[in-house]
Amino acid sequence: MKKNYDIVVIGAGLASLMFLSRYVLKNKSQSILLIEKNNNKNINQTFCIWQGPGLINIQKTYNLKPRHVWNKIEIAYGNENICKDITPYSYECFDGPETLKNLLKQCKNKIDFKQGLDVKKIKNHKDLIEINTSKSVIHTKYLIDSRNMITNKQYESPPSLKQVFIGNEILSKTEKFNPEVIKLMEFNKNKKAVEFVYTLPFSKNQGLVETTLFSKNPSFIKIKKLQNESLFKYKKFKSMKQEKGVIPMILSRQYASNNNLPIGLSAGMARPSTGYSMMRVAQWVNSIEKKQIKKNNLKQFQFEPNRLLNWFDSIFLTVCYFWPNKVPMLFMKLFGNVDVRSIIRFMSDNPSLKDIFFIILGMPKKLMIHGLFKKYVK
Ligand SMILES: Cc1cc2nc3c(=O)[nH]c(=O)nc-3n(C[C@H](O)[C@H](O)[C@H](O)COP(=O)(O)OP(=O)(O)OC[C@H]3O[C@@H](n4cnc5c(N)ncnc54)[C@H](O)[C@@H]3O)c2cc1C
């Protein structure tokens, strides 16, 4: 006889595994199946996150060990460069495959895990969901779906953008990196997209150099060319691994029904202005931690972003969409004028009203008012 599950979770990615690793601790009686389409999920990813007072401690909460921790950040544009000590905050980076492996290990013996099952179709029956995969049909009472279901249509209207990047972890023959300072954004002039290089220095010789675009129509061919230009200054180096990705920078999202809960990117768990999702996922998991999934309560598990932050992000994205060439100046002003701790709390979805007030004061007002105007007057 086929087994019916209480809960099926689609996708063994960051959102599902952060959720499950906590959920299974308190809900031992429910039968849970996790399905993943890839047989070997060893995709290069580096998850970075701000840590410090008031922010969820990822190391402690999820038993994860960071690969590197920085207390100084730098941003630069043209000849100008701003370097800040961010103590008591830090910027921490976790190796992607190791993080996912570790989170999955924490769910061991508490859930069933099947790899190589590609979900093709989902049918809703009365009180039961039928999941058709490439290999079998599975039935469940409740479905948690982390597939990225964002459609091209959702990207069509402004201010929706995509964050696209290619990064190479390189080993340089000479000492080219300062492992004390993470280079958050080194902007390049670009009229059509926001373009910057993000550098995570792991040692004097080793670092991840990543070219990033916030763009309406990104092309990997173009970004590969830009990445080669970024790597040119390292002259003699060996590329150890490459990571690339496309992350949505959009405000629209999917909603839960009585028995189907979207999570992850399509549920709005990536912050529209940054594309970062690890902190949002952690905050969401914290907010639902005491609840158990049962009949007719799945909507209570819906991720709800902070409305005020979404509104700020929509203005920021409007500026990026219409005036990408002005965005480097916006960041230089912001980091030059505002206490970096306020910016970190703001970027981590955890600002105080005082932080928001200082951020408004520190932004280039004319540009933001143009953004505001353009957002409402189409
Ligand atoms: C290279 C890279 C670096 C990033 N760096 C950061 C960072 O530093 N900090 C940060 O906060 N965020 C970062 N992000 C953004 C975000 O945190 C990640 O995209 C994160 O993986 C999103 O988690 P998720 O669970 O929503 O999606 P995913 O991790 O993509 O998980 C979805 C899973 O569903 C599976 N799946 C899809 N379709 C099917 C199907 N039909 N059947 C079965 N399974 C299916 C996929 O194989 C995948 O495993 C990064 C993203 C990328 C791509």
XYZ file of N, CA and C in Angstrom, residues 85-233:
447
model
N 34.401 50.020 10.273
C 34.437 48.953 11.269
C 32.989 48.736 11.710
N 32.499 47.499 11.647
C 31.081 47.280 11.933
C 30.832 46.627 13.298
N 31.884 46.497 14.123
C 31.707 45.906 15.447
C 30.634 46.696 16.213
N 29.746 46.087 16.958
C 29.674 44.678 17.364
C 28.993 43.776 16.329
N 28.757 44.308 15.137
C 28.175 43.462 14.088
C 29.293 42.763 13.306
N 28.888 41.775 12.543
C 29.869 41.083 11.695
C 29.162 40.615 10.432
N 29.962 40.302 9.431
C 29.439 39.744 8.191
C 29.996 38.328 8.129
N 29.107 37.343 8.078
C 29.572 35.957 8.177
C 29.192 35.179 6.930
N 30.079 34.289 6.543
C 29.789 33.522 5.338
C 29.811 32.032 5.638
N 28.819 31.340 5.088
C 28.659 29.899 5.282
C 28.772 29.204 3.931
N 29.514 28.124 3.916
C 29.638 27.367 2.679
C 28.285 26.705 2.362
N 27.790 26.901 1.126
C 26.456 26.424 0.754
C 26.256 24.924 0.906
N 27.024 24.092 0.146
C 26.813 22.642 0.232
C 26.950 22.121 1.661
N 27.929 22.640 2.403
C 28.138 22.170 3.779
C 26.949 22.545 4.680
N 26.426 23.762 4.474
C 25.278 24.230 5.260
C 24.070 23.337 5.020
N 23.793 23.060 3.731
C 22.615 22.242 3.407
C 22.791 20.818 3.956
N 24.017 20.299 3.830
C 24.299 18.946 4.317
C 24.089 18.868 5.843
N 24.577 19.889 6.506
C 24.475 19.944 7.962
C 23.017 20.054 8.430
N 22.247 20.905 7.732
C 20.826 21.066 8.106
C 20.059 19.764 7.860
N 20.398 19.118 6.752
C 19.727 17.849 6.419
C 20.052 16.782 7.471
N 21.299 16.784 7.911
C 21.729 15.825 8.935
C 20.910 15.995 10.224
N 20.554 17.243 10.513
C 19.778 17.507 11.730
C 18.351 16.954 11.625
N 17.916 16.661 10.382
C 16.556 16.112 10.187
C 16.587 14.586 10.092
N 17.789 14.011 10.117
C 17.968 12.573 9.897
C 17.124 11.749 10.867
N 16.528 10.691 10.355
C 15.657 9.780 11.113
C 14.338 10.430 11.542
N 14.157 11.704 11.216
C 12.893 12.350 11.609
C 12.002 12.578 10.390
N 12.612 12.529 9.215
C 11.831 12.690 7.979
C 12.297 11.637 6.961
N 11.465 11.409 5.932
C 11.925 10.621 4.779
C 12.478 11.612 3.764
N 13.543 11.218 3.086
C 14.136 12.101 2.076
C 14.326 11.327 0.783
N 13.740 11.837 -0.298
C 13.916 11.176 -1.594
C 14.487 12.152 -2.603
N 15.604 11.732 -3.194
C 16.243 12.578 -4.212
C 15.923 12.050 -5.601
N 16.091 12.907 -6.599
C 15.869 12.478 -7.981
C 14.390 12.426 -8.339
N 13.531 13.047 -7.524
C 12.106 13.119 -7.849
C 11.781 14.537 -8.300
N 11.481 14.652 -9.585
C 11.155 15.965 -10.144
C 9.640 16.125 -10.137
N 9.151 17.092 -9.405
C 7.695 17.288 -9.328
C 7.182 17.860 -10.642
N 6.210 17.152 -11.220
C 5.691 17.568 -12.525
C 4.327 18.232 -12.402
N 3.512 17.692 -11.543
C 2.135 18.180 -11.474
C 1.597 18.002 -10.057
N 0.734 18.926 -9.662
C 0.119 18.815 -8.341
C -1.393 18.914 -8.507
N -2.099 17.919 -7.953
C -3.564 17.940 -8.068
C -4.159 18.017 -6.679
N -5.151 18.885 -6.545
C -5.831 19.032 -5.260
C -7.077 18.173 -5.236
N -7.146 17.211 -4.319
C -8.383 16.458 -4.116
C -8.946 16.907 -2.776
N -10.124 16.438 -2.474
C -10.715 16.819 -1.185
C -9.831 16.240 -0.052
N -9.331 17.064 0.792
C -8.510 16.660 1.950
C -7.195 15.956 1.601
N -6.818 15.933 0.338
C -5.576 15.253 -0.036
C -4.950 15.920 -1.263
N -3.627 15.974 -1.271
C -2.941 16.506 -2.443
C -2.199 15.370 -3.125
N -2.317 15.337 -4.454
C -1.612 14.293 -5.215
C -0.432 14.959 -5.916
N 0.759 14.405 -5.655
C 1.961 14.985 -6.269
C 2.501 13.997 -7.303
N 2.491 14.413 -8.552
C 3.029 13.557 -9.615
C 4.481 13.930 -9.847
N 5.360 12.982 -9.609
C 6.783 13.248 -9.836
C 7.268 12.413 -11.025
N 8.524 12.625 -11.402
C 9.097 11.895 -12.530
C 9.092 10.382 -12.299
N 9.030 9.961 -11.027
C 9.133 8.518 -10.766
C 7.918 7.920 -10.078
N 7.163 8.718 -9.341
C 6.059 8.134 -8.573
C 4.981 9.169 -8.270
N 3.875 8.670 -7.728
C 2.797 9.565 -7.288
C 2.768 9.522 -5.760
N 2.723 10.686 -5.149
C 2.771 10.757 -3.680
C 1.536 11.511 -3.187
N 0.993 11.072 -2.071
C -0.170 11.768 -1.500
C 0.182 12.389 -0.146
N -0.367 13.550 0.064
C -0.088 14.238 1.333
C -1.284 15.092 1.759
N -1.349 15.342 3.062
C -2.420 16.249 3.540
C -2.025 17.702 3.269
N -0.739 17.995 3.530
C -0.281 19.386 3.394
C 0.995 19.433 2.562
N 1.071 20.480 1.771
C 2.237 20.608 0.895
C 2.983 21.900 1.211
N 4.293 21.795 1.327
C 5.129 22.985 1.476
C 6.041 23.016 0.261
N 5.961 24.094 -0.491
C 6.572 24.100 -1.819
C 7.620 25.207 -1.936
N 8.887 24.805 -2.086
C 9.952 25.828 -2.165
C 10.445 26.018 -3.598
N 9.742 25.435 -4.592
C 10.184 25.665 -5.973
C 10.040 27.142 -6.307
N 10.960 27.630 -7.098
C 10.853 29.030 -7.503
C 9.835 29.117 -8.642
N 8.630 29.599 -8.304
C 7.538 29.616 -9.279
C 7.310 31.020 -9.852
N 8.294 31.909 -9.691
C 8.103 33.275 -10.185
C 8.068 33.240 -11.715
N 7.015 33.817 -12.270
C 6.836 33.760 -13.727
C 7.471 34.985 -14.388
N 7.715 34.884 -15.698
C 8.259 36.030 -16.437
C 7.330 37.227 -16.336
N 6.030 36.929 -16.270
C 5.031 38.008 -16.189
C 5.246 38.866 -14.928
N 5.642 38.183 -13.840
C 5.854 38.923 -12.592
C 7.031 39.898 -12.708
N 7.930 39.616 -13.658
C 9.092 40.499 -13.828
C 8.801 41.647 -14.804
N 7.617 41.554 -15.472
C 7.395 42.466 -16.595
C 7.323 43.946 -16.210
N 6.657 44.225 -15.084
C 6.431 45.648 -14.808
C 7.444 46.217 -13.814
N 7.793 47.498 -13.987
C 8.727 48.124 -13.041
C 8.112 48.120 -11.654
N 8.890 48.047 -10.610
C 10.344 48.108 -10.564
C 11.017 46.721 -10.468
N 10.380 45.673 -11.003
C 10.969 44.335 -10.863
C 12.301 44.214 -11.593
N 13.261 43.661 -10.896
C 14.597 43.464 -11.482
C 15.089 42.065 -11.140
N 16.200 41.701 -11.766
C 16.845 40.449 -11.395
C 18.259 40.762 -10.912
N 18.676 40.058 -9.901
C 20.076 40.180 -9.484
C 20.819 38.981 -10.087
N 21.774 39.271 -10.935
C 22.492 38.201 -11.623
C 23.968 38.315 -11.289
N 24.603 37.171 -11.051
C 26.022 37.257 -10.697
C 26.782 36.008 -11.099
N 28.071 36.230 -11.330
C 29.004 35.115 -11.513
C 30.172 35.395 -10.578
N 30.529 34.390 -9.805
C 31.656 34.559 -8.890
C 32.658 33.430 -9.055
N 33.930 33.762 -8.941
C 34.979 32.742 -8.970
C 35.753 32.795 -7.674
N 35.905 31.639 -7.047
C 36.813 31.606 -5.901
C 38.196 31.332 -6.473
N 39.108 32.268 -6.257
C 40.412 32.146 -6.900
C 41.548 32.034 -5.881
N 42.578 31.372 -6.340
C 43.814 31.277 -5.567
C 44.859 32.064 -6.354
N 45.293 33.180 -5.768
C 46.191 34.066 -6.510
C 47.654 33.735 -6.158
N 48.531 33.905 -7.141
C 49.960 33.602 -6.900
C 50.570 34.605 -5.930
N 50.089 35.856 -6.032
C 50.615 36.887 -5.128
C 49.544 37.264 -4.108
N 49.951 38.000 -3.080
C 48.993 38.366 -2.025
C 48.140 39.528 -2.496
N 46.933 39.233 -2.907
C 46.070 40.259 -3.509
C 44.894 40.659 -2.622
N 44.669 39.903 -1.549
C 43.474 40.166 -0.730
C 43.853 40.608 0.677
N 42.936 41.377 1.275
C 43.067 41.683 2.697
C 41.956 40.917 3.427
N 42.294 39.827 4.111
C 41.250 38.978 4.707
C 40.469 39.639 5.839
N 40.889 40.858 6.219
C 40.195 41.569 7.303
C 38.957 42.320 6.800
N 38.972 42.678 5.521
C 37.935 43.601 5.013
C 37.172 42.979 3.849
N 35.854 42.925 4.011
C 35.056 42.406 2.907
C 34.665 43.587 2.004
N 34.866 43.410 0.704
C 34.510 44.479 -0.246
C 33.081 44.222 -0.702
N 32.181 44.962 -0.064
C 30.746 44.724 -0.279
C 30.318 45.111 -1.691
N 30.744 46.289 -2.115
C 30.375 46.757 -3.447
C 31.459 47.677 -3.983
N 32.075 47.271 -5.088
C 32.967 48.181 -5.821
C 32.252 48.470 -7.134
N 31.630 49.643 -7.202
C 30.763 49.946 -8.342
C 31.547 50.256 -9.597
N 30.974 49.857 -10.714
C 31.492 50.269 -12.016
C 30.447 51.141 -12.691
N 30.921 52.012 -13.580
C 29.970 52.876 -14.307
C 29.179 51.998 -15.273
N 27.866 52.160 -15.252
C 27.020 51.399 -16.164
C 25.691 52.148 -16.287
N 25.281 52.421 -17.509
C 24.059 53.211 -17.691
C 22.803 52.354 -17.680
N 22.981 51.050 -17.941
C 21.793 50.207 -18.112
C 21.473 49.334 -16.899
N 22.436 49.147 -16.040
C 22.210 48.271 -14.880
C 23.092 48.737 -13.728
N 22.722 48.327 -12.524
C 23.614 48.586 -11.383
C 24.679 47.487 -11.437
N 25.935 47.894 -11.484
C 27.003 46.896 -11.638
C 28.048 47.073 -10.545
N 28.365 45.979 -9.877
C 29.439 46.068 -8.880
C 30.138 44.726 -8.710
N 31.312 44.798 -8.103
C 32.073 43.583 -7.789
C 32.041 43.407 -6.268
N 31.775 42.169 -5.869
C 31.647 41.818 -4.449
C 32.795 40.846 -4.165
N 33.632 41.187 -3.195
C 34.816 40.339 -2.968
C 34.867 39.847 -1.518
N 34.870 38.541 -1.380
C 35.008 37.938 -0.047
C 36.426 37.407 0.081
N 37.294 38.104 0.819
C 38.681 37.631 0.955
C 38.799 36.608 2.083
N 39.197 35.394 1.753
C 39.309 34.356 2.784
C 40.720 34.311 3.385
N 41.707 34.675 2.560
C 43.086 34.781 3.058
C 43.791 35.794 2.153
N 45.098 35.962 2.341
C 45.797 36.955 1.502
C 45.827 36.517 0.044
N 45.740 35.195 -0.182
C 45.843 34.677 -1.549
C 44.522 34.175 -2.119
N 43.548 34.015 -1.254
C 42.331 33.344 -1.707
C 41.082 34.177 -1.432
N 40.204 34.246 -2.435
C 38.977 35.009 -2.238
C 37.949 34.707 -3.307
N 36.709 35.060 -2.990
C 35.624 34.921 -3.963
C 35.389 36.294 -4.584
N 35.526 36.359 -5.898
C 35.334 37.641 -6.613
C 34.091 37.474 -7.472
N 33.103 38.322 -7.204
C 31.803 38.103 -7.840
C 31.317 39.376 -8.530
N 31.029 39.284 -9.826
C 30.466 40.429 -10.544
C 28.951 40.316 -10.516
N 28.318 41.418 -10.127
C 26.863 41.402 -9.919
C 26.192 42.513 -10.698
N 25.028 42.200 -11.242
C 24.207 43.225 -11.909
C 22.807 43.203 -11.309
N 22.228 44.393 -11.098
C 20.777 44.496 -10.867
C 20.247 44.966 -12.210
N 19.508 44.108 -12.881
C 19.213 44.427 -14.277
C 17.797 44.012 -14.681
N 17.277 44.699 -15.722
C 15.949 44.328 -16.252
C 16.077 43.095 -17.127
N 17.102 43.104 -17.980
C 17.291 41.992 -18.926
C 18.719 41.460 -18.837
N 19.024 40.735 -17.789
C 20.422 40.301 -17.641
C 20.808 39.223 -18.640
N 22.057 39.260 -19.034
C 22.540 38.205 -19.921
C 23.819 37.630 -19.316
N 23.874 36.293 -19.260
C 25.051 35.649 -18.670
C 26.291 35.856 -19.546
N 26.070 36.052 -20.860
C 27.224 36.266 -21.756
C 27.896 37.593 -21.381
N 27.032 38.594 -21.175
C 27.549 39.925 -20.834
C 28.250 39.895 -19.460
N 27.603 39.251 -18.518
C 28.157 39.265 -17.157
C 29.445 38.436 -17.086
N 29.550 37.426 -17.933
C 30.780 36.626 -17.974
C 31.950 37.492 -18.454
N 31.635 38.336 -19.431
C 32.658 39.242 -19.965
C 33.106 40.222 -18.856
N 32.113 40.751 -18.144
C 32.437 41.685 -17.053
C 33.240 40.979 -15.961
N 32.876 39.720 -15.685
C 33.600 38.964 -14.660
C 35.062 38.753 -15.074
N 35.273 38.453 -16.348
C 36.656 38.275 -16.825
C 37.452 39.563 -16.643
N 36.767 40.705 -16.881
C 37.451 41.995 -16.670
C 37.776 42.187 -15.185
N 36.837 41.783 -14.302
C 37.082 41.926 -12.852
C 38.270 41.081 -12.410
N 38.419 39.916 -13.047
C 39.494 39.002 -12.632
C 40.846 39.402 -13.204
N 40.814 40.269 -14.210
C 42.037 40.622 -14.927
C 43.137 41.131 -13.988
N 42.727 41.912 -12.968
C 43.744 42.522 -12.090
C 44.489 41.490 -11.228
